Amino acid sequence: MKKWDFEECVKHVLISEGVYSDDVHDHGGATKFGITIGVLTNYRQHEVTKADVQKLSLNEAKDIYKKFYWDAMKLDLIASDARALLLFDQGVNRGIGTAIKQAQSIASVYDPGIKWDGQNGPMTSAAINKLDKDLFCREYLKSSLNAYANICVKNPTQLVFLRGWMNRVYKLLDVCWV
């Protein structure tokens, strides 16, 4: 068993995503466990309210994580637990397509045949798995920090989140080399 299997990855994400939030600056709107009102609506297949988000249970959040993040990103194809954790965490925080494209941009430096399509298929997962784990993790985390900074440059209202985003990346850095 991987050290960072799905359940362990969820525990790590919950360090950053555990509470209900409805910050006016958060483009996701009402959020709990990193699950936005839009994602919860999609999962339940009917409109939900902020109160529904606030009442979201951990078990339902785990079901959403598994279906809409872990399985949708095909993270069982990723051989390294640290890499799967990075992709899962950033998928929850910034969207699965964005998280996969970021990995594809790193992998494409070493395998130019990789397309940046935001889908983790056999070519992408093979390229990610082929890279040295430390190299991939270092480049992925560096890229995450740059992405957060770019978000704030493009939209200064997002600066209120920058410290939390940076702390999130630093926590990932800590677990990648244990």
mmCIF file of C-alpha atoms in Angstrom:
data_model
loop_
_atom_site.group_PDB
_atom_site.id
_atom_site.type_symbol
_atom_site.label_atom_id
_atom_site.label_comp_id
_atom_site.label_asym_id
_atom_site.label_seq_id
_atom_site.Cartn_x
_atom_site.Cartn_y
_atom_site.Cartn_z
ATOM 1 C CA MET A 1 0.000 0.000 0.000
ATOM 2 C CA LYS A 2 1.194 3.490 -0.803
ATOM 3 C CA LYS A 3 1.960 5.699 2.137
ATOM 4 C CA TRP A 4 -0.250 8.363 0.554
ATOM 5 C CA ASP A 5 -3.182 6.305 -0.684
ATOM 6 C CA PHE A 6 -6.569 7.966 -1.222
ATOM 7 C CA GLU A 7 -7.473 8.054 2.481
ATOM 8 C CA GLU A 8 -4.124 9.540 3.481
ATOM 9 C CA CYS A 9 -4.360 12.127 0.699
ATOM 10 C CA VAL A 10 -7.803 13.127 1.957
ATOM 11 C CA LYS A 11 -6.404 13.586 5.484
ATOM 12 C CA HIS A 12 -3.719 15.858 4.081
ATOM 13 C CA VAL A 13 -6.147 17.936 1.985
ATOM 14 C CA LEU A 14 -8.397 18.377 5.014
ATOM 15 C CA ILE A 15 -5.551 20.158 6.811
ATOM 16 C CA SER A 16 -6.077 23.013 4.340
ATOM 17 C CA GLU A 17 -9.734 22.473 3.468
ATOM 18 C CA GLY A 18 -11.578 21.533 6.639
ATOM 19 C CA VAL A 19 -13.924 24.404 7.380
ATOM 20 C CA TYR A 20 -16.917 26.140 5.822
ATOM 21 C CA SER A 21 -16.090 29.379 4.044
ATOM 22 C CA ASP A 22 -18.112 31.926 2.119
ATOM 23 C CA ASP A 23 -15.527 34.625 1.454
ATOM 24 C CA VAL A 24 -16.728 37.357 -0.897
ATOM 25 C CA HIS A 25 -13.366 37.194 -2.735
ATOM 26 C CA ASP A 26 -13.485 33.420 -3.287
ATOM 27 C CA HIS A 27 -14.624 32.773 -6.854
ATOM 28 C CA GLY A 28 -15.876 29.331 -5.800
ATOM 29 C CA GLY A 29 -18.458 30.837 -3.486
ATOM 30 C CA ALA A 30 -19.622 28.850 -0.471
ATOM 31 C CA THR A 31 -17.145 26.036 0.190
ATOM 32 C CA LYS A 32 -16.636 23.286 2.739
ATOM 33 C CA PHE A 33 -13.830 20.704 2.658
ATOM 34 C CA GLY A 34 -12.755 22.425 -0.577
ATOM 35 C CA ILE A 35 -16.073 21.405 -2.155
ATOM 36 C CA THR A 36 -17.693 24.419 -3.802
ATOM 37 C CA ILE A 37 -21.397 25.015 -4.107
ATOM 38 C CA GLY A 38 -21.066 24.281 -7.841
ATOM 39 C CA VAL A 39 -19.347 20.927 -7.295
ATOM 40 C CA LEU A 40 -21.920 19.922 -4.671
ATOM 41 C CA THR A 41 -24.728 20.878 -7.056
ATOM 42 C CA ASN A 42 -23.118 18.748 -9.756
ATOM 43 C CA TYR A 43 -22.670 15.815 -7.365
ATOM 44 C CA ARG A 44 -26.230 15.909 -6.057
ATOM 45 C CA GLN A 45 -27.593 16.711 -9.527
ATOM 46 C CA HIS A 46 -29.845 19.495 -8.277
ATOM 47 C CA GLU A 47 -29.370 23.058 -7.063
ATOM 48 C CA VAL A 48 -28.034 23.343 -3.532
ATOM 49 C CA THR A 49 -27.931 26.241 -1.112
ATOM 50 C CA LYS A 50 -25.194 27.697 1.052
ATOM 51 C CA ALA A 51 -26.870 25.927 3.973
ATOM 52 C CA ASP A 52 -26.465 22.616 2.125
ATOM 53 C CA VAL A 53 -22.756 23.329 1.690
ATOM 54 C CA GLN A 54 -22.452 24.242 5.361
ATOM 55 C CA LYS A 55 -24.092 20.915 6.355
ATOM 56 C CA LEU A 56 -21.924 18.841 3.980
ATOM 57 C CA SER A 57 -20.705 15.764 5.855
ATOM 58 C CA LEU A 58 -17.176 14.459 5.726
ATOM 59 C CA ASN A 59 -18.406 11.146 4.298
ATOM 60 C CA GLU A 60 -20.163 12.891 1.416
ATOM 61 C CA ALA A 61 -17.094 15.069 0.852
ATOM 62 C CA LYS A 62 -14.952 11.906 0.643
ATOM 63 C CA ASP A 63 -17.357 10.454 -1.940
ATOM 64 C CA ILE A 64 -17.016 13.667 -3.966
ATOM 65 C CA TYR A 65 -13.226 13.638 -3.621
ATOM 66 C CA LYS A 66 -13.119 10.049 -4.867
ATOM 67 C CA LYS A 67 -15.477 10.502 -7.810
ATOM 68 C CA PHE A 68 -14.739 14.052 -8.986
ATOM 69 C CA TYR A 69 -11.045 14.279 -8.137
ATOM 70 C CA TRP A 70 -9.170 11.014 -7.470
ATOM 71 C CA ASP A 71 -10.975 8.848 -10.032
ATOM 72 C CA ALA A 72 -11.541 11.670 -12.527
ATOM 73 C CA MET A 73 -7.794 12.382 -12.465
ATOM 74 C CA LYS A 74 -7.003 8.634 -12.690
ATOM 75 C CA LEU A 75 -4.597 8.944 -9.810
ATOM 76 C CA ASP A 76 -4.359 5.173 -9.383
ATOM 77 C CA LEU A 77 -2.218 5.309 -12.569
ATOM 78 C CA ILE A 78 0.371 7.439 -10.761
ATOM 79 C CA ALA A 79 3.024 5.147 -9.313
ATOM 80 C CA SER A 80 4.488 7.564 -6.787
ATOM 81 C CA ASP A 81 2.359 8.396 -3.797
ATOM 82 C CA ALA A 82 3.962 11.847 -3.439
ATOM 83 C CA ARG A 83 3.047 12.703 -7.029
ATOM 84 C CA ALA A 84 -0.528 11.485 -6.544
ATOM 85 C CA LEU A 85 -0.814 13.622 -3.401
ATOM 86 C CA LEU A 86 0.394 16.741 -5.235
ATOM 87 C CA LEU A 87 -2.032 16.234 -8.106
ATOM 88 C CA PHE A 88 -4.940 15.466 -5.781
ATOM 89 C CA ASP A 89 -4.293 18.451 -3.523
ATOM 90 C CA GLN A 90 -3.926 20.903 -6.382
ATOM 91 C CA GLY A 91 -6.898 19.361 -8.185
ATOM 92 C CA VAL A 92 -9.089 20.068 -5.168
ATOM 93 C CA ASN A 93 -7.710 23.588 -4.784
ATOM 94 C CA ARG A 94 -7.357 24.755 -8.398
ATOM 95 C CA GLY A 95 -9.325 22.264 -10.480
ATOM 96 C CA ILE A 96 -8.439 18.898 -11.925
ATOM 97 C CA GLY A 97 -7.729 20.108 -15.456
ATOM 98 C CA THR A 98 -5.364 22.766 -14.143
ATOM 99 C CA ALA A 99 -3.559 20.289 -11.875
ATOM 100 C CA ILE A 100 -3.078 17.789 -14.704
ATOM 101 C CA LYS A 101 -1.985 20.466 -17.219
ATOM 102 C CA GLN A 102 0.619 21.626 -14.733
ATOM 103 C CA ALA A 103 1.970 18.066 -14.492
ATOM 104 C CA GLN A 104 1.865 17.763 -18.284
ATOM 105 C CA SER A 105 3.856 20.968 -18.687
ATOM 106 C CA ILE A 106 6.600 19.524 -16.473
ATOM 107 C CA ALA A 107 6.529 16.099 -18.123
ATOM 108 C CA SER A 108 6.592 17.629 -21.615
ATOM 109 C CA VAL A 109 10.013 19.135 -20.956
ATOM 110 C CA TYR A 110 11.318 15.557 -20.776
ATOM 111 C CA ASP A 111 8.813 13.978 -23.181
ATOM 112 C CA PRO A 112 7.795 16.482 -25.899
ATOM 113 C CA GLY A 113 4.993 14.172 -27.091
ATOM 114 C CA ILE A 114 2.879 14.987 -24.037
ATOM 115 C CA LYS A 115 -0.180 17.093 -24.856
ATOM 116 C CA TRP A 116 -1.397 19.704 -22.396
ATOM 117 C CA ASP A 117 -5.024 18.613 -22.521
ATOM 118 C CA GLY A 118 -5.766 18.382 -18.783
ATOM 119 C CA GLN A 119 -6.462 14.628 -19.027
ATOM 120 C CA ASN A 120 -4.381 11.999 -17.254
ATOM 121 C CA GLY A 121 -4.302 9.233 -19.833
ATOM 122 C CA PRO A 122 -1.738 6.462 -20.336
ATOM 123 C CA MET A 123 0.856 8.748 -21.980
ATOM 124 C CA THR A 124 0.635 11.419 -19.287
ATOM 125 C CA SER A 125 0.760 8.995 -16.366
ATOM 126 C CA ALA A 126 3.671 7.078 -17.946
ATOM 127 C CA ALA A 127 5.590 10.336 -18.439
ATOM 128 C CA ILE A 128 4.887 11.477 -14.865
ATOM 129 C CA ASN A 129 5.876 8.060 -13.495
ATOM 130 C CA LYS A 130 9.093 8.038 -15.537
ATOM 131 C CA LEU A 131 10.359 11.313 -14.071
ATOM 132 C CA ASP A 132 12.533 11.250 -10.982
ATOM 133 C CA LYS A 133 10.159 11.734 -8.028
ATOM 134 C CA ASP A 134 12.189 14.500 -6.399
ATOM 135 C CA LEU A 135 12.572 16.364 -9.689
ATOM 136 C CA PHE A 136 8.860 16.129 -10.436
ATOM 137 C CA CYS A 137 7.828 17.193 -6.923
ATOM 138 C CA ARG A 138 10.246 20.120 -6.832
ATOM 139 C CA GLU A 139 9.152 21.385 -10.260
ATOM 140 C CA TYR A 140 5.458 20.842 -9.517
ATOM 141 C CA LEU A 141 5.603 22.733 -6.234
ATOM 142 C CA LYS A 142 7.617 25.558 -7.796
ATOM 143 C CA SER A 143 5.038 25.752 -10.567
ATOM 144 C CA SER A 144 2.217 25.835 -7.990
ATOM 145 C CA LEU A 145 3.805 28.789 -6.187
ATOM 146 C CA ASN A 146 4.173 30.607 -9.519
ATOM 147 C CA ALA A 147 0.564 29.860 -10.423
ATOM 148 C CA TYR A 148 -0.701 31.321 -7.144
ATOM 149 C CA ALA A 149 1.436 34.430 -7.618
ATOM 150 C CA ASN A 150 0.088 34.818 -11.168
ATOM 151 C CA ILE A 151 -3.482 34.553 -9.911
ATOM 152 C CA CYS A 152 -2.785 37.490 -7.593
ATOM 153 C CA VAL A 153 -1.045 39.521 -10.302
ATOM 154 C CA LYS A 154 -4.048 39.094 -12.608
ATOM 155 C CA ASN A 155 -6.567 39.746 -9.851
ATOM 156 C CA PRO A 156 -5.243 41.604 -6.775
ATOM 157 C CA THR A 157 -8.428 40.812 -4.809
ATOM 158 C CA GLN A 158 -7.002 37.283 -4.522
ATOM 159 C CA LEU A 159 -4.035 38.487 -2.459
ATOM 160 C CA VAL A 160 -6.066 37.723 0.671
ATOM 161 C CA PHE A 161 -5.559 34.022 -0.135
ATOM 162 C CA LEU A 162 -1.861 34.085 -1.097
ATOM 163 C CA ARG A 163 -0.419 33.330 2.349
ATOM 164 C CA GLY A 164 -2.757 30.346 2.769
ATOM 165 C CA TRP A 165 -1.937 29.065 -0.715
ATOM 166 C CA MET A 166 1.790 29.366 -0.052
ATOM 167 C CA ASN A 167 1.436 27.568 3.288
ATOM 168 C CA ARG A 168 -0.448 24.818 1.471
ATOM 169 C CA VAL A 169 2.478 24.349 -0.930
ATOM 170 C CA TYR A 170 4.988 24.371 1.944
ATOM 171 C CA LYS A 171 2.991 21.620 3.712
ATOM 172 C CA LEU A 172 3.168 19.589 0.506
ATOM 173 C CA LEU A 173 6.901 20.222 0.354
ATOM 174 C CA ASP A 174 7.251 18.792 3.868
ATOM 175 C CA VAL A 175 5.458 15.546 3.016
ATOM 176 C CA CYS A 176 7.127 14.936 -0.343
ATOM 177 C CA TRP A 177 10.476 14.168 1.235
ATOM 178 C CA VAL A 178 9.518 12.180 4.321
#
